[in-house]
Coordinates of C-alpha atoms and ligand atoms in Angstrom, one line a residue:
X20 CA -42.2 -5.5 14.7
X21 CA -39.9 -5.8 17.8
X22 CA -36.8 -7.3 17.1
X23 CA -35.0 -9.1 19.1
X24 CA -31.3 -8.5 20.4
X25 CA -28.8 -9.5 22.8
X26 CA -28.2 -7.8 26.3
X27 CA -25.0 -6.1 26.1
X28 CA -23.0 -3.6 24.4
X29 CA -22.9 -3.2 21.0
X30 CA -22.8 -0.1 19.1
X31 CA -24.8 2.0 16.0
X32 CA -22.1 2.5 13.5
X33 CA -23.1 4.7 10.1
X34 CA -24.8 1.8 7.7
X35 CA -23.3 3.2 4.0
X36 CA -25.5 0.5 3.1
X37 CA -27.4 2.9 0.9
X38 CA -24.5 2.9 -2.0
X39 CA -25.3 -0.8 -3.0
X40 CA -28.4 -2.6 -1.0
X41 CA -30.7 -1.3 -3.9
X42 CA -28.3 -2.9 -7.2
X43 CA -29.7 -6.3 -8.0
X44 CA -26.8 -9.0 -7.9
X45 CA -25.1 -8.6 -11.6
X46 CA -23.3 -11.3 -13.0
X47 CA -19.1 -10.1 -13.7
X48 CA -17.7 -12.0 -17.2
X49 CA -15.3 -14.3 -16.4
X50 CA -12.0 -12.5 -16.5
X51 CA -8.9 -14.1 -19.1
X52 CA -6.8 -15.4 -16.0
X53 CA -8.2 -16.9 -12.6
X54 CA -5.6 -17.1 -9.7
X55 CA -6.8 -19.8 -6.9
X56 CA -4.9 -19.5 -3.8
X57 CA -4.0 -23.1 -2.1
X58 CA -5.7 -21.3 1.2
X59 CA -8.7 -20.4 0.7
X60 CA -10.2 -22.4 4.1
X61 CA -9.6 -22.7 7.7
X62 CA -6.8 -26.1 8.0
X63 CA -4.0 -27.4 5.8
X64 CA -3.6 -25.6 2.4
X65 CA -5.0 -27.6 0.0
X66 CA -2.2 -29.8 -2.7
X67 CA -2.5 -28.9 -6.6
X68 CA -3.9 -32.0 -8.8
X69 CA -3.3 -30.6 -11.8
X70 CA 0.3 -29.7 -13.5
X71 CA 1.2 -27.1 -15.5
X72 CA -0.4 -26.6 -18.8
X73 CA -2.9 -28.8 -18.2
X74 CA -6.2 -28.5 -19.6
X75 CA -8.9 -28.2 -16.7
X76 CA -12.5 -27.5 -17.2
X77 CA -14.6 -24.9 -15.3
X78 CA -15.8 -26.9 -12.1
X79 CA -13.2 -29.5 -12.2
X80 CA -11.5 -30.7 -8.9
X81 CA -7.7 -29.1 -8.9
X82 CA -6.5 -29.1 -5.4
X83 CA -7.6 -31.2 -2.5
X84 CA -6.6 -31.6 1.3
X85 CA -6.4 -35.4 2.0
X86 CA -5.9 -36.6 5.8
X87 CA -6.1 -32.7 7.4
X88 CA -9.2 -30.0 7.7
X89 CA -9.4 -28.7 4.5
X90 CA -11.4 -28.1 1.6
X91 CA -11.4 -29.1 -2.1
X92 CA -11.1 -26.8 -4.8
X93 CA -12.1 -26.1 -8.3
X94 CA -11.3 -24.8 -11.1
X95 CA -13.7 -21.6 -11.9
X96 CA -12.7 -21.3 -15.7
X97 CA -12.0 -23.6 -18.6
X98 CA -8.7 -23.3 -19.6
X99 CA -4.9 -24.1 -19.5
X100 CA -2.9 -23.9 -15.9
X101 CA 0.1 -21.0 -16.5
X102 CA 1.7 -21.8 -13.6
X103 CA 1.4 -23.1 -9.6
X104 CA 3.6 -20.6 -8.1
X105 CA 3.3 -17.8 -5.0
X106 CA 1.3 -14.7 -5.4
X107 CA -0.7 -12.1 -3.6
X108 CA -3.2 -13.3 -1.2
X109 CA -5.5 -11.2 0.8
X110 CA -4.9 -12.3 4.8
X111 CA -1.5 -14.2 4.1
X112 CA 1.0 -11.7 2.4
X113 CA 1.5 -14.0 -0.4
X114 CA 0.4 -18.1 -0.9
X115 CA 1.3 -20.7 -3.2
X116 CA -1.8 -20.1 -5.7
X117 CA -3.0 -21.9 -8.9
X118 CA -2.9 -19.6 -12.1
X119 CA -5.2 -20.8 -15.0
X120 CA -5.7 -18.8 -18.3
X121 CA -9.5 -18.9 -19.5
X122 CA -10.0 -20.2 -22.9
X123 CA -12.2 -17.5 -24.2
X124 CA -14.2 -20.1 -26.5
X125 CA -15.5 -22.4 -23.8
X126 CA -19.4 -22.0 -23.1
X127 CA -20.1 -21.9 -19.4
X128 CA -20.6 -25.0 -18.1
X129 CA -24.1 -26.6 -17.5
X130 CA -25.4 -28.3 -14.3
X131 CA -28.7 -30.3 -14.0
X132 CA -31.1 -30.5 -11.2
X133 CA -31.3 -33.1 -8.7
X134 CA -34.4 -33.6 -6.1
X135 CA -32.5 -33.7 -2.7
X136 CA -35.4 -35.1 -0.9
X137 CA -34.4 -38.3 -2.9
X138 CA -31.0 -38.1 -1.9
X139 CA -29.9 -39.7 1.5
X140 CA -28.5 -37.4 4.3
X141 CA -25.0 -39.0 3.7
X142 CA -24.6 -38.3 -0.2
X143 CA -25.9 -34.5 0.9
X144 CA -23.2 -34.1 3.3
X145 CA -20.4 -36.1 1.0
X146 CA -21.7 -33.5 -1.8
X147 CA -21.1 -31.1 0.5
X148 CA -17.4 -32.2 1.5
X149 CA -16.7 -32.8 -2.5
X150 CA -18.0 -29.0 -3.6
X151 CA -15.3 -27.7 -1.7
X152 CA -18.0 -25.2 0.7
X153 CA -16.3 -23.2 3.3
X154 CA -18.3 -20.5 6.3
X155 CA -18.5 -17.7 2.8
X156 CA -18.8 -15.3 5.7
X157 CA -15.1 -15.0 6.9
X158 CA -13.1 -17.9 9.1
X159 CA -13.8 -20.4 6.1
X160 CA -13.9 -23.5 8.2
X161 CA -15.1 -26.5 6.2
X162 CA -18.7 -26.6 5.9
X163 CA -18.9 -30.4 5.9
X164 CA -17.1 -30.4 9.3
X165 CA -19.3 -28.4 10.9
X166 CA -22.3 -30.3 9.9
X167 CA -20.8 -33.3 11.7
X168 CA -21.2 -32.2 15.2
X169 CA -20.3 -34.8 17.8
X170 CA -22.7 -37.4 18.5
X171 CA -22.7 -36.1 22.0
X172 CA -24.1 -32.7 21.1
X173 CA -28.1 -31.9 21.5
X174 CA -28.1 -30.1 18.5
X175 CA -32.1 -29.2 18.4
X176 CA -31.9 -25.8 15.8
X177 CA -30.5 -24.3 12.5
X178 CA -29.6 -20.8 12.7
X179 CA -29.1 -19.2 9.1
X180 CA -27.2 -15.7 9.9
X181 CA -29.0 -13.1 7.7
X182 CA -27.6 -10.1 10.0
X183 CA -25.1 -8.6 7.7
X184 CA -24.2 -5.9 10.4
X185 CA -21.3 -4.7 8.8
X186 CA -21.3 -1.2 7.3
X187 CA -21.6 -1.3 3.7
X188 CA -21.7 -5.0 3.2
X189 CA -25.4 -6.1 1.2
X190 CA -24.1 -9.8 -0.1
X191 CA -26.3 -11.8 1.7
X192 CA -28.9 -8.8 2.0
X193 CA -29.4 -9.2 -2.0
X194 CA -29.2 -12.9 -1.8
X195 CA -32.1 -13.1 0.6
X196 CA -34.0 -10.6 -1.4
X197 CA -33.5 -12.2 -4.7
X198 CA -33.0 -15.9 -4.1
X199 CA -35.3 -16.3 -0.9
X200 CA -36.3 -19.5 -2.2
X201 CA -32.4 -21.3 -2.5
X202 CA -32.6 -20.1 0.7
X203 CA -35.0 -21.6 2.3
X204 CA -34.2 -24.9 0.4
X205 CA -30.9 -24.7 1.6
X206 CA -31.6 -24.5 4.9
X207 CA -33.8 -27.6 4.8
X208 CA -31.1 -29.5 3.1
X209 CA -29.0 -28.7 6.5
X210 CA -31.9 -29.3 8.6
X211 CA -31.8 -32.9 6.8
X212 CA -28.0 -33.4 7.0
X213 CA -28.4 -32.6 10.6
X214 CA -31.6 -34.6 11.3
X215 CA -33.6 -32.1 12.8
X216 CA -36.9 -30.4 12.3
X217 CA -36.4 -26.7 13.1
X218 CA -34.4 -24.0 11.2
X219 CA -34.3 -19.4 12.1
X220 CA -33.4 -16.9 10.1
X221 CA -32.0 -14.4 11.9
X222 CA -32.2 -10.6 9.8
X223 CA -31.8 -7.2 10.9
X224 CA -35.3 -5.2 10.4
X225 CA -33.5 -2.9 8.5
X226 CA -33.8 -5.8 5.5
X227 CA -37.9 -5.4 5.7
X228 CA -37.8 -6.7 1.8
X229 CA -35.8 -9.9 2.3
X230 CA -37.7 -10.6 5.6
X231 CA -40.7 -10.3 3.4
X232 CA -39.5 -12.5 0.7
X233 CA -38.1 -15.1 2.5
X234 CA -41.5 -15.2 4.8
X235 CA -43.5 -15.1 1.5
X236 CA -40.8 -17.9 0.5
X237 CA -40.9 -20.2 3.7
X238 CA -44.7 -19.8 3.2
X239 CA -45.3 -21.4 0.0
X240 CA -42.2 -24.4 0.9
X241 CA -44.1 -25.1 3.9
X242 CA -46.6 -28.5 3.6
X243 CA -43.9 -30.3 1.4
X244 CA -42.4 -31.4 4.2
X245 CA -42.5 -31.5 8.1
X246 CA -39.7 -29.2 8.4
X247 CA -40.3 -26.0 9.7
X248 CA -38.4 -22.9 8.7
X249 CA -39.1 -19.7 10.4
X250 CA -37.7 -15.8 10.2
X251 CA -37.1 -13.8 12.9
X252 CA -36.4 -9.5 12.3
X253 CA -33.9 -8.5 14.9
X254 CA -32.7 -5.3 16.0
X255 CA -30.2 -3.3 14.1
X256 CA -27.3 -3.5 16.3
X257 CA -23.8 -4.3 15.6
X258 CA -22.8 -7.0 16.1
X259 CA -25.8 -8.5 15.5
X260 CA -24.3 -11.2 13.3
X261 CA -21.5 -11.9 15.4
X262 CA -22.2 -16.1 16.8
X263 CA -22.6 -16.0 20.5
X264 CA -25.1 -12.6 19.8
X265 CA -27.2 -14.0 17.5
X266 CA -27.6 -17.0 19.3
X267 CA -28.8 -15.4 22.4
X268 CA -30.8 -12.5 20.0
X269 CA -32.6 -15.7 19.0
X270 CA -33.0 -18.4 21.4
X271 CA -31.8 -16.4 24.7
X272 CA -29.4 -19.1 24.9
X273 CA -25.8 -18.3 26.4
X274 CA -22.9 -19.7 24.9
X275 CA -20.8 -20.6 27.6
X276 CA -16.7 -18.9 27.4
X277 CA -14.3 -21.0 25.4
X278 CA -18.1 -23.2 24.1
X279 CA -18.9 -23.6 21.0
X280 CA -22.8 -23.4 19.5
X281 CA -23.3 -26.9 19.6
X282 CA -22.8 -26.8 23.5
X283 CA -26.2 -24.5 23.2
X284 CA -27.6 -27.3 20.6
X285 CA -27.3 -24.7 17.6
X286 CA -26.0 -24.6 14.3
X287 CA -25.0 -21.2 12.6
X288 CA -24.8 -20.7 8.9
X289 CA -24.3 -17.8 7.0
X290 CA -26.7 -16.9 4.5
X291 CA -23.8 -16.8 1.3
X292 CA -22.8 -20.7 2.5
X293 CA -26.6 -21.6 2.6
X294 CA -26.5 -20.9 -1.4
X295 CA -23.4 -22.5 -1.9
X296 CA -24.9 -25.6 0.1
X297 CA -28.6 -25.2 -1.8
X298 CA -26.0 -25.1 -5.5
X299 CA -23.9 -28.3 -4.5
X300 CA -26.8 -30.6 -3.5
X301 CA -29.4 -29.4 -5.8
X302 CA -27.7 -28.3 -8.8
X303 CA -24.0 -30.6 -8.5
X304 CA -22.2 -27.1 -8.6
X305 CA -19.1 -26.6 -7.0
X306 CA -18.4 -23.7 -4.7
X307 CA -16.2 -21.3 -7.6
X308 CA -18.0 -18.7 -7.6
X309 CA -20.3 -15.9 -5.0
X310 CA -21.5 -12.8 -4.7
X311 CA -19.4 -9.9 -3.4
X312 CA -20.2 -6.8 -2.5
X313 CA -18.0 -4.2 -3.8
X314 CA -18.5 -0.4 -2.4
X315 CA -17.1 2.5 -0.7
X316 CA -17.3 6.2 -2.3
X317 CA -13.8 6.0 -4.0
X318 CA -15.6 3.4 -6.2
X319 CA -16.7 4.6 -9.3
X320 CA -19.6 1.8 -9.8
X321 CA -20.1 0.5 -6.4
X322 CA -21.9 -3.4 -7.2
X323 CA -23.0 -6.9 -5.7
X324 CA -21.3 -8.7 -8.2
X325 CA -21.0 -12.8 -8.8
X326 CA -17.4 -13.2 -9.8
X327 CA -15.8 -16.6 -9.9
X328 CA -13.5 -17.0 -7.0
X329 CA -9.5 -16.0 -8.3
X330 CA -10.8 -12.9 -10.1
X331 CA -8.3 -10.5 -9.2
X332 CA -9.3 -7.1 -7.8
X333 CA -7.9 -5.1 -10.4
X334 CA -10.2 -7.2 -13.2
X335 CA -12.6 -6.4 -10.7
X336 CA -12.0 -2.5 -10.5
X337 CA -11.8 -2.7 -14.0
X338 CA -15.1 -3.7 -15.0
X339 CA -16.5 -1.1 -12.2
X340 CA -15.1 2.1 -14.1
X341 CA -11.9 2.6 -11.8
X342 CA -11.7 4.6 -8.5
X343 CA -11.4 8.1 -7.6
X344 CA -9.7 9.8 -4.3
X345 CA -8.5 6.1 -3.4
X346 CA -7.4 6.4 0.3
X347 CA -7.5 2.6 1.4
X348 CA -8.6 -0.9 0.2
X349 CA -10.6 -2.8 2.6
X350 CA -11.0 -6.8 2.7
X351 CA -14.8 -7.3 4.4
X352 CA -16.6 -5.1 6.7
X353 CA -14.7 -1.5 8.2
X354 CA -15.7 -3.2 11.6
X355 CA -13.8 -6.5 11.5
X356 CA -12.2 -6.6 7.6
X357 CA -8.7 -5.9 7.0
X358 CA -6.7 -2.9 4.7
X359 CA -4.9 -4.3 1.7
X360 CA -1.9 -2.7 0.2
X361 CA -2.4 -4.1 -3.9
X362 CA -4.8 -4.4 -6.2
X363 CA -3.2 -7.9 -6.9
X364 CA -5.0 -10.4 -5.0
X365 CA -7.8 -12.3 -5.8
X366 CA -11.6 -12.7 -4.8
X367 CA -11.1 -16.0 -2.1
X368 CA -14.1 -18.1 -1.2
X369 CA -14.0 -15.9 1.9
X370 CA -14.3 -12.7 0.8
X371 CA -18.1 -11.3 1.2
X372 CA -16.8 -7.7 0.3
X373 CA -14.1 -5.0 -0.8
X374 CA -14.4 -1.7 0.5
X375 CA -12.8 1.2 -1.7
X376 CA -12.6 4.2 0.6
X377 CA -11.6 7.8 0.1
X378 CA -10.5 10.6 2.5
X379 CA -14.0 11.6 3.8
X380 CA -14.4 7.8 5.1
X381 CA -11.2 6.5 6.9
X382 CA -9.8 7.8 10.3
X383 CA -6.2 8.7 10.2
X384 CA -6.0 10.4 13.4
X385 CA -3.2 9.4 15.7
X386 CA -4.4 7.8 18.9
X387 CA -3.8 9.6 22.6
X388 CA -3.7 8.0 26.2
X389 CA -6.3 6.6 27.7
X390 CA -8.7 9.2 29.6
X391 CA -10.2 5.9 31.2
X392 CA -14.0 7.3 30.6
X393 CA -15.0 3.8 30.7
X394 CA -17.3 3.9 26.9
X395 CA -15.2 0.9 25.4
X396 CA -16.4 -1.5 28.5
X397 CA -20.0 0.1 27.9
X398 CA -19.5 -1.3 24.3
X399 CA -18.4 -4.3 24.6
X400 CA -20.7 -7.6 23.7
X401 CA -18.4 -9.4 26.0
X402 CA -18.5 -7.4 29.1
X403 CA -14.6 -7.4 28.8
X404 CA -12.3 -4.3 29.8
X405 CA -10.4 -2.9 26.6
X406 CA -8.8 -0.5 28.0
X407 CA -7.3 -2.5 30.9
X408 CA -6.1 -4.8 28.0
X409 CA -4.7 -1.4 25.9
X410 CA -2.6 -0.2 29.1
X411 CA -1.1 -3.3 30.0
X412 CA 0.2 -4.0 26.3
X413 CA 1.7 -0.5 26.0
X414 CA 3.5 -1.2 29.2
X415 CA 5.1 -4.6 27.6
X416 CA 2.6 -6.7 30.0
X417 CA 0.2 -8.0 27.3
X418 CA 1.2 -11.7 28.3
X419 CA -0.8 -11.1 31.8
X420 CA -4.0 -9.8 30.3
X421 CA -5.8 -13.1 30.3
X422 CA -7.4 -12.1 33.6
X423 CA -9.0 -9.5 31.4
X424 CA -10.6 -12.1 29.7
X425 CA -9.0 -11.4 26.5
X426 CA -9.6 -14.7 24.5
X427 CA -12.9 -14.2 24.5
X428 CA -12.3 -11.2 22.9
X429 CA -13.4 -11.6 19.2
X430 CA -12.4 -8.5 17.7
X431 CA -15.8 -6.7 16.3
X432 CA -14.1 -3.4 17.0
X433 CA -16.9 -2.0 19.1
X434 CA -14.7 -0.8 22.2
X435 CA -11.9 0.9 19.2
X436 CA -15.3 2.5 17.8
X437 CA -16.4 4.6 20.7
X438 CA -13.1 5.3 22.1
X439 CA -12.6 9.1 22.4
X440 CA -9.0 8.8 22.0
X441 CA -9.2 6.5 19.1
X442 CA -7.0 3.8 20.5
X443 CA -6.4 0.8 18.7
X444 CA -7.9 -1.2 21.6
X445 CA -8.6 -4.2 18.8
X446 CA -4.9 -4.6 17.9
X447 CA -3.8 -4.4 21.1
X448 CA -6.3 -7.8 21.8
X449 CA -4.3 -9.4 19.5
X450 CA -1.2 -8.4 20.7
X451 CA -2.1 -9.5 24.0
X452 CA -3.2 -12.8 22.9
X453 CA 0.0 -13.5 20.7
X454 CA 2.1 -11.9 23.8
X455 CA 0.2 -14.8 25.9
X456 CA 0.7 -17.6 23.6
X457 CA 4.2 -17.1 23.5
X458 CA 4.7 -17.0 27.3
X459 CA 2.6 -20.2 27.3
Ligands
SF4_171 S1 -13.0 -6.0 20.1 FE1 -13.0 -7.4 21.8 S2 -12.7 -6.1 23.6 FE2 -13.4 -4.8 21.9 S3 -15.6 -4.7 22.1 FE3 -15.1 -6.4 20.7 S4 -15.1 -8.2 22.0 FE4 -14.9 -6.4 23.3
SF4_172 S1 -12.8 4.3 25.5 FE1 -10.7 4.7 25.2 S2 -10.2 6.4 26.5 FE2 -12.2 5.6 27.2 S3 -11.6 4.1 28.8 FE3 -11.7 3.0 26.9 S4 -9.6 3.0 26.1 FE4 -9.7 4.6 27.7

């Protein structure tokens, strides 16, 4: 099968998918304390309904975001709140978070199944504001939001992202493999919400089993309905996943600079959000919990684990038998994730992995001038110039890069990848944009 792909740049990067794309999802006991960060979501942090030492049960509604973009969230334990006060968080140095302590008696709580053919396209979407659901697969903008395109927009297909390009990431890999089904129903729940008929699945052909279970899926869903959901293998490339790639991998059309997918008439969804949506409208069930992958060879039992969102790493490294030769803690993908310093943050609705990597798989090399071979413009998806960007940064002129098109620049990390002289050419983007912001 041919997959399809999109017409620039890109890069092969070692996949390290092996460790954990062939360990069924397992289910991680809730741990005895839960620390919810008031930003979890792309907007305004979110403002604690609850007080201290208050009883909350698992699911219930403890912070919200009123007049802002925001998103609910809940409480993924029963138990007593410690204390609302500032703690580790994964992208912000440290957040006001939510600490509750688990009461080790409570059963898990049950949810019953509704039929959300029954329910009208306004309740889906309210049950989608109310369950809190973010984009699981990084920026975390509000879910709800961007299922309320303007009524301008042509919006004519639903593309559910099952690329996972990212080294060593298998979340949604496992979820598709496992859960093809909550897939697929998910996505027509969307395709309802959004009033349209036609819905892709976009997966690398190096997933043959999930594109085989969700076809085997779509197959049997199909006739209930006149919705039509279709998947689509595409070449393993990175990035793949990225939004402006697989739209073009997958519908050849171009997402204009500075546009947006709706200006294309597409909506993207990640495969992890399309569960969370499939939970909240079919089984009531709050977004508190996902799968995470959690790998890397300093990891003594790599795992796709479901952990209720708050867990804190070191619960987490815990339960997986510690790590060995521990050279660096990644948040996400080693393409676009971030290194942490601490053990002490917790799992966010954002996070789709951790990496735990020794010597033999991080790159400490120092980085030399550039020798101006010309392999990061090769790599680029965006046809930019990286190293044009790197050189005028070093020489305090980052705030005149926007010629180089640098805000459409979206960090994958290809052009830092290939470059011979390992220069951080992705840092420097971001320099340069900051540097440009504050020169207005
Ligand atoms: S990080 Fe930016 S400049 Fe580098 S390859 Fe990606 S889009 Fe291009
Ligand atoms: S790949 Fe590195 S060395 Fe080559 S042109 Fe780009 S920045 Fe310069």
């Amino acid at each position: 099968m041919a997959g399809f792909t999109f017409p620039r740049g890109g890069i092969h990067p070692e996949e390290h998918k092996e460790i954990t794309e062939h360990l069924a999802i397992e289910e991680m006991p809730p741990p005895a304390q839960v620390v919810l960060p008031l930003s979890m979501h792309f907007g305004a942090p979110a403002k604690p309904v609850v007080k201290k030492k208050q009883e909350v049960q698992e699911g219930d509604v403890i912070a919200t975001v009123e007049k802002a973009l925001g998103a609910t969230i809940h409480s993924s334990v029963t138990g007593v709140v410690k204390t609302i006060e500032s703690r580790p968080h994964p992208t912000m140095v440290k957040c006001d978070a939510i600490v509750i302590d688990r009461n080790p008696d409570a059963p898990p709580r049950e949810y019953q199944s509704e039929d959300w053919r029954k329910i009208s396209r306004e309740k889906l979407l309210a049950a989608v504001k109310n369950a809190g659901i973010v984009g699981l697969g990084g920026a975390g903008f509000p879910t709800h939001v961007k299922l309320s395109p303007p009524p301008t927009a042509k919006i004519d297909t639903l593309i559910l992202n099952g690329a996972e390009c990212e080294p060593y990431l298998t979340t949604d890999h496992r979820i598709m493999l496992e859960h093809p089904e909550k897939v697929i129903e998910g996505a027509k729940v969307i395709l309802k919400i959004l009033g349209i008929k036609n819905a892709v699945i976009g997966v690398e052909l190096n997933k043959a089993d999930a594109i085989n279970a969700l076809n085997k899926a779509a197959k049997e869903a199909s006739g209930s309905d006149d919705m039509n959901v279709a998947v689509q293998g595409m070449e393993v490339k990175y990035p793949q996943g990225s939004e402006k790639q697989l739209i073009y991998s997958l519908t050849q059309r171009a997402v204009p600079g500075g546009g947006l997918p709706f200006d294309v008439g597409v909506i993207v969804q990640n495969i992890s959000t399309t569960l969370a949506v499939f939970e909240a409208t079919v089984m009531n069930k709050p977004l508190y919990e996902k799968v995470v992958t959690f790998s890397g060879r300093a990891l003594n039992k790599p795992a796709n684990l479901r952990v209720k969102v708050g867990t804190v790493l070191s619960d987490v490294v815990d339960f997986l038998g510690g790590t060995r030769d521990l050279l660096k803690i990644v948040s996400g993908g080693p393409m676009m994730g971030f290194a942490m310093s601490t053990l002490d943050v917790p799992v966010t609705k954002t996070t789709s992995g951790v990496l735990f990597l020794n010597s033999k798989e991080t790159d400490s090399d120092l980085h030399g001038p550039c020798i101006h071979c010309g392999w990061c413009m090769e790599a680029c998806p965006m046809g930019l110039s990286p190293k044009e960007v790197g050189i005028f940064v070093e020489a305090g002129r980052g705030h005149l890069t926007e010629r180089f098109g640098v805000f459409d620049c979206f960090e994958c990390g290809c052009c830092a990848y290939v470059c011979p002289a390992k220069r951080p050419l992705v840092q420097f983007a971001r320099l340069a944009k900051i540097q440009i912001k504050k020169h207005g």
